[in-house]
PDB file of C-alpha atoms in Angstrom:
ATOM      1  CA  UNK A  26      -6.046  77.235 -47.942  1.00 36.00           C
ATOM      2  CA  UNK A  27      -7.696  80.751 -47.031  1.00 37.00           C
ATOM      3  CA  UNK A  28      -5.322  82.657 -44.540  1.00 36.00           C
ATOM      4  CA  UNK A  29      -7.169  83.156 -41.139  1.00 41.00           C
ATOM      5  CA  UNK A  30      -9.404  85.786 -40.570  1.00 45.00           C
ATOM      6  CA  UNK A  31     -10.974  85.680 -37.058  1.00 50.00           C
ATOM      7  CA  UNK A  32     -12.319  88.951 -36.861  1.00 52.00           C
ATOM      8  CA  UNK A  33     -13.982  88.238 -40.139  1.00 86.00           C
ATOM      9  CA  UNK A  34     -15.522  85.168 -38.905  1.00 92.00           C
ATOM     10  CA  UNK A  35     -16.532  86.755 -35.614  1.00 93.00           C
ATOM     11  CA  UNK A  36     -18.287  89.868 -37.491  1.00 92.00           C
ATOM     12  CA  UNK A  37     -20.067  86.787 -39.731  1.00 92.00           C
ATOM     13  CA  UNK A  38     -20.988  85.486 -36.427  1.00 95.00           C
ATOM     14  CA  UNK A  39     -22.653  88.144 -34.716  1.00 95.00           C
ATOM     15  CA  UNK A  40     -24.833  89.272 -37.745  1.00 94.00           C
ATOM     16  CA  UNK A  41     -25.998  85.711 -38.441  1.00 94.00           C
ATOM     17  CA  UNK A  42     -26.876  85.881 -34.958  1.00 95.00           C
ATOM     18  CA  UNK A  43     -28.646  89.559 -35.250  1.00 94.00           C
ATOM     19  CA  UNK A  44     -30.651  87.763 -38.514  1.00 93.00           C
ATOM     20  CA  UNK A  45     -31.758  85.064 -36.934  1.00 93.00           C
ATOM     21  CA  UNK A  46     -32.895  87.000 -33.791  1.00 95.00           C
ATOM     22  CA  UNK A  47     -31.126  85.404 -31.336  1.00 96.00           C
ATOM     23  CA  UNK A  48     -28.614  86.360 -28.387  1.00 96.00           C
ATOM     24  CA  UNK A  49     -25.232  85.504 -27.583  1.00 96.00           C
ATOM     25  CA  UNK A  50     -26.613  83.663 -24.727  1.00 97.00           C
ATOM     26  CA  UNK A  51     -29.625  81.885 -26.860  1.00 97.00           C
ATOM     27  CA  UNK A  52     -26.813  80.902 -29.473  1.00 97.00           C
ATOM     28  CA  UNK A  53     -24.061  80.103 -26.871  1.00 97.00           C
ATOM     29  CA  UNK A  54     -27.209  77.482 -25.289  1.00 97.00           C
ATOM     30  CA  UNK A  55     -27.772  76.303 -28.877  1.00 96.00           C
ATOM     31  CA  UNK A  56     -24.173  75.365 -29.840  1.00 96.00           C
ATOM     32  CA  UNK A  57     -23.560  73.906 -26.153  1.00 97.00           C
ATOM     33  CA  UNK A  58     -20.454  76.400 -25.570  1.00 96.00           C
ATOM     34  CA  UNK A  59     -20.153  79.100 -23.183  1.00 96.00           C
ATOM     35  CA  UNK A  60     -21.559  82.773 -23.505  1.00 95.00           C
ATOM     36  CA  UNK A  61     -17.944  84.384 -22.988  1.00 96.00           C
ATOM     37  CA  UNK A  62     -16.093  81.680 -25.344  1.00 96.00           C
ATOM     38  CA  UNK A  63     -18.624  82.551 -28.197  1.00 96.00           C
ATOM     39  CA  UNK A  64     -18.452  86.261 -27.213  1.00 96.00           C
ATOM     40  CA  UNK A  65     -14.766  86.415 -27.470  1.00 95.00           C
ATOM     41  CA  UNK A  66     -15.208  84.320 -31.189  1.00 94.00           C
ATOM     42  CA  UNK A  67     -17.529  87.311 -32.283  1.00 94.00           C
ATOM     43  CA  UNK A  68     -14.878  89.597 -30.966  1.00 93.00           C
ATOM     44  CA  UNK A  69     -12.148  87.879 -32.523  1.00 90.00           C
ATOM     45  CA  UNK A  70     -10.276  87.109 -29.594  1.00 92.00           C
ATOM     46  CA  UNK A  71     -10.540  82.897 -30.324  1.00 91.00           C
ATOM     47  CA  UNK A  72     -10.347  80.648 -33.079  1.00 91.00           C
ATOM     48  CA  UNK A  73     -12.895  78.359 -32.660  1.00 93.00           C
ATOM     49  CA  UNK A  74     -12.230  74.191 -33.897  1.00 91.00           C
ATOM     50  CA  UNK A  75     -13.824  73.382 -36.867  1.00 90.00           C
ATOM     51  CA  UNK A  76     -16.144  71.098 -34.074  1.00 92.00           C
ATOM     52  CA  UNK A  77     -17.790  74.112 -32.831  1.00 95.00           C
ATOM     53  CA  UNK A  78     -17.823  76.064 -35.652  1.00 94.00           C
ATOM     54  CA  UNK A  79     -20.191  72.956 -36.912  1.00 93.00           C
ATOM     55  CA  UNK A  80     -22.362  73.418 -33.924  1.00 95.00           C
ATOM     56  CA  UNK A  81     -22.680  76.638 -33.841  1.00 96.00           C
ATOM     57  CA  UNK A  82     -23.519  76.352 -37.471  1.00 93.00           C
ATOM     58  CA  UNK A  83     -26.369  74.265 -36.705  1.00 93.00           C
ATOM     59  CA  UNK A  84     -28.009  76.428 -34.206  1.00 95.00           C
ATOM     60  CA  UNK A  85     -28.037  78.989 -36.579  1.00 94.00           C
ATOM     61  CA  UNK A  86     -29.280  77.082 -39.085  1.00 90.00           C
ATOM     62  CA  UNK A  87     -26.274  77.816 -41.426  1.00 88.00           C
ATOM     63  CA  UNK A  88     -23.482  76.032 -43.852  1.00 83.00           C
ATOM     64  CA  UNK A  89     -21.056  75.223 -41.585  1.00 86.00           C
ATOM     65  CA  UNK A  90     -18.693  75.131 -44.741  1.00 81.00           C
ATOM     66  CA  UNK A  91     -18.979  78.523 -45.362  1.00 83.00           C
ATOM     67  CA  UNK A  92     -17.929  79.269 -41.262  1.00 88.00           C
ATOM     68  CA  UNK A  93     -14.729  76.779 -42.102  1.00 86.00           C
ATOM     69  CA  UNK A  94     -13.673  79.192 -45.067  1.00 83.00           C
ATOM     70  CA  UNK A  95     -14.697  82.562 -42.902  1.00 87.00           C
ATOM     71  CA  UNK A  96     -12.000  80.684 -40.596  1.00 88.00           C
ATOM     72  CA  UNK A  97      -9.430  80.124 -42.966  1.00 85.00           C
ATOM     73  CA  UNK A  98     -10.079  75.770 -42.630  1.00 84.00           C
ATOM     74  CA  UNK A  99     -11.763  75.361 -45.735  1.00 78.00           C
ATOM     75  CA  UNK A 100     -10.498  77.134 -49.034  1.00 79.00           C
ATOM     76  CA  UNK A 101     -13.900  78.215 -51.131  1.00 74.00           C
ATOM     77  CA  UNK A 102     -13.483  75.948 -53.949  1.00 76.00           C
ATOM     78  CA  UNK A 103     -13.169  73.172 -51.355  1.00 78.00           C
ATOM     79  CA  UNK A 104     -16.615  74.345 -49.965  1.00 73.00           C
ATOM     80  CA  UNK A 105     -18.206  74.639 -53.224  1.00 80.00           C
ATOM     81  CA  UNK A 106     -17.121  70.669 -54.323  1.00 83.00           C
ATOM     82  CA  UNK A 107     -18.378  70.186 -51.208  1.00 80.00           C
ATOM     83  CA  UNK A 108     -21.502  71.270 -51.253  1.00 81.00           C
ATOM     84  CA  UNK A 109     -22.285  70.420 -55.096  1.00 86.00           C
ATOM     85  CA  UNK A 110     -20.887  66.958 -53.584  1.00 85.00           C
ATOM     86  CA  UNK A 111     -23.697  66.950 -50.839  1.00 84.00           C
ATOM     87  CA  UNK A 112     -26.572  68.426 -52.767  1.00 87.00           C
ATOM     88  CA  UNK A 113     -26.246  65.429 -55.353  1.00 89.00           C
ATOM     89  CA  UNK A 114     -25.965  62.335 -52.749  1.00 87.00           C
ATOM     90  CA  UNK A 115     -29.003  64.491 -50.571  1.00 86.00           C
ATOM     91  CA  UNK A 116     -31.196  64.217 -53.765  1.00 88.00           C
ATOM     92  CA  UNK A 117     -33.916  61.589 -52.747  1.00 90.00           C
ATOM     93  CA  UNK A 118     -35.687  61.628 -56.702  1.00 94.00           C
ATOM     94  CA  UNK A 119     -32.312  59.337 -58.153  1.00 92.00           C
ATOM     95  CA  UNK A 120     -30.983  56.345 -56.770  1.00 93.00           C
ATOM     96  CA  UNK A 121     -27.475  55.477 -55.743  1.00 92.00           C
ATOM     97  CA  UNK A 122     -26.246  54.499 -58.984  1.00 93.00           C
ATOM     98  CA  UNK A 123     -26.904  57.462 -60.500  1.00 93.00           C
ATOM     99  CA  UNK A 124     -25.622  59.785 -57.865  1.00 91.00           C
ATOM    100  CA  UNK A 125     -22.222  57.822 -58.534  1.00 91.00           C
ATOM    101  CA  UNK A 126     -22.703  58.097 -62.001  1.00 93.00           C
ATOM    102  CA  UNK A 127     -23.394  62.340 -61.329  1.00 92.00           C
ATOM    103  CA  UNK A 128     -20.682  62.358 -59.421  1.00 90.00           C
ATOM    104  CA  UNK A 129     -17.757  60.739 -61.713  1.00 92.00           C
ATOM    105  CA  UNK A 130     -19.184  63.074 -64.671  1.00 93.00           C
ATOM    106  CA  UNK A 131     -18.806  65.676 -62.122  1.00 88.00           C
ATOM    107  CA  UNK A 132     -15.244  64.254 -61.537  1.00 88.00           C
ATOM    108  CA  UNK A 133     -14.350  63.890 -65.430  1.00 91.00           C
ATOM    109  CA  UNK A 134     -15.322  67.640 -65.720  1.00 90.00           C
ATOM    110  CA  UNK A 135     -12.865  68.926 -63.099  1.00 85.00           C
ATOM    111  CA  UNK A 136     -10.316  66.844 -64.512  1.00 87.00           C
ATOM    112  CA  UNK A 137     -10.616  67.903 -67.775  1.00 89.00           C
ATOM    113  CA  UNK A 138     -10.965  71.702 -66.584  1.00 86.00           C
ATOM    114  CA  UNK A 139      -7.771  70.931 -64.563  1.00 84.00           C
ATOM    115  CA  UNK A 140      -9.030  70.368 -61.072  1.00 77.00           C
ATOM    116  CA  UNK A 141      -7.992  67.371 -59.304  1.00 67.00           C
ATOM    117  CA  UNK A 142     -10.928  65.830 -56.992  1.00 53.00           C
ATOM    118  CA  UNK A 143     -10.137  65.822 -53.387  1.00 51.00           C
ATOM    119  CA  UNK A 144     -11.455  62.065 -52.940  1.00 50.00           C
ATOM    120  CA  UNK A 145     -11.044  59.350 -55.621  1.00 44.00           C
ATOM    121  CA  UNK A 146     -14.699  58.244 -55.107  1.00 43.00           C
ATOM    122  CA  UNK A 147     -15.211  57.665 -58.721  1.00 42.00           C
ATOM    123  CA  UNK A 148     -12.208  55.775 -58.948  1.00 43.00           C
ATOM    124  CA  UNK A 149     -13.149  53.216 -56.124  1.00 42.00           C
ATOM    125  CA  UNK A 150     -16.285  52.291 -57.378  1.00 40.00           C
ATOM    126  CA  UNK A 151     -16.369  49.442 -58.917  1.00 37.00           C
ATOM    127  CA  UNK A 152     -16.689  47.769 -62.186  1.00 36.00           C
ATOM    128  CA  UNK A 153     -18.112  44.491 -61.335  1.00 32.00           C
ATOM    129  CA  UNK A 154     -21.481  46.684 -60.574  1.00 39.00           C
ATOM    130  CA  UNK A 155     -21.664  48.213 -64.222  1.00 41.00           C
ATOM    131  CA  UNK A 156     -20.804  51.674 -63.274  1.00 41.00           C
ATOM    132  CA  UNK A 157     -18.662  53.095 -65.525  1.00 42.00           C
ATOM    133  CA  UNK A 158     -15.478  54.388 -65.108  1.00 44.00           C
ATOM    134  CA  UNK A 159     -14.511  58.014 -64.638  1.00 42.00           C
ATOM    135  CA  UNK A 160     -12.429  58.035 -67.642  1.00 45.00           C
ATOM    136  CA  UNK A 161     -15.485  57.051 -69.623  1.00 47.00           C
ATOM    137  CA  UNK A 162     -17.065  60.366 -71.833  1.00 51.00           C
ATOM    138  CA  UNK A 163     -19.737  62.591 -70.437  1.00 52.00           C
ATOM    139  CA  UNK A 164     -22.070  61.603 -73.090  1.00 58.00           C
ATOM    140  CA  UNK A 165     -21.290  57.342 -71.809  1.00 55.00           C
ATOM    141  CA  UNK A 166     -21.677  58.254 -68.310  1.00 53.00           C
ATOM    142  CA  UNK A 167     -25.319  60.155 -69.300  1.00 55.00           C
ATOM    143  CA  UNK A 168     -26.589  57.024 -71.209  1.00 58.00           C
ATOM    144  CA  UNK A 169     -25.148  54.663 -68.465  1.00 56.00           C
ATOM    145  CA  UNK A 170     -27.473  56.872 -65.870  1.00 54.00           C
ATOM    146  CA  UNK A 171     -30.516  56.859 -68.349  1.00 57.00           C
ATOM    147  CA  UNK A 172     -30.860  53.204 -68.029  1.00 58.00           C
ATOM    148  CA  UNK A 173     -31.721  53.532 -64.758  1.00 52.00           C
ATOM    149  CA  UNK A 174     -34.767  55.314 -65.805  1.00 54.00           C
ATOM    150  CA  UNK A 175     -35.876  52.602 -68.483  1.00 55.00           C
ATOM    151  CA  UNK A 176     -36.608  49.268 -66.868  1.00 51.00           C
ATOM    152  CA  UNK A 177     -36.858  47.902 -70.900  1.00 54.00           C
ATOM    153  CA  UNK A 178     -32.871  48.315 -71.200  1.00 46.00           C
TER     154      UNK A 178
END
């Protein structure tokens, strides 16, 4: 994981704040913490949980992933299978079996490209419902999802 890097997170902070327009008191109200607790995050005198990190990520209308990694609880390659992860199952034009299906190809490709996925998602889904195993080839796995698309198959 990232080392910690309050001050770096606390700098983030304060010019998310500036951009959105708000004050420490408007975004302190918004996250439901205190003014001087978020002050002293901006100043890098606290390390917030990843909790409040998440609401004050909301209030600014921000990735709270990318305040974990400014705070050293998320490494960036974490965040980014996260959020390629979320972005897929948030997709309302597929249905569920072809977000699973995305997401083992997904899965396959890290493997082969030597990352290990942090969940074995693709691994617990089962058989019995015609999805195709991760191990299966990217080319499989795109004709499995295709006949989704074609009620004739």
């Amino acid at each position: 994981m990232a080392s910690l890097n309050v001050g770096n997170l606390g700098e983030y902070l304060r010019e998310q704040r500036n951009a959105a327009q708000l004050s420490l008191r408007q975004l302190a109200d918004a996250a439901g913490v205190s003014n001087p607790y978020l002050s002293q995050i901006e100043r890098g005198l606290r390390k917030p949980s990843a909790e409040v990190l998440q609401q004050v990520a909301k209030a600014l209308r921000i990735s709270a992933e990318t305040l974990y990694v400014r705070a050293g609880i998320l490494d960036e390659r974490e965040r980014e299978e996260l959020e390629t992860r979320a972005v897929i199952l948030a997709d309302p034009s597929i249905n569920e079996r072809q977000k699973n299906v995305l997401l083992q190809i997904y899965d396959s490709f890290r493997r082969e490209n030597g990352f290990v996925p942090e969940t074995d998602e693709a691994d617990q889904t089962p058989e019995a419902d015609g999805v195709p195993g991760a191990d299966e080839t990217p080319d499989a796995l795109k004709a499995e999802a295709a006949k989704d698309d074609n009620p004739h198959s």
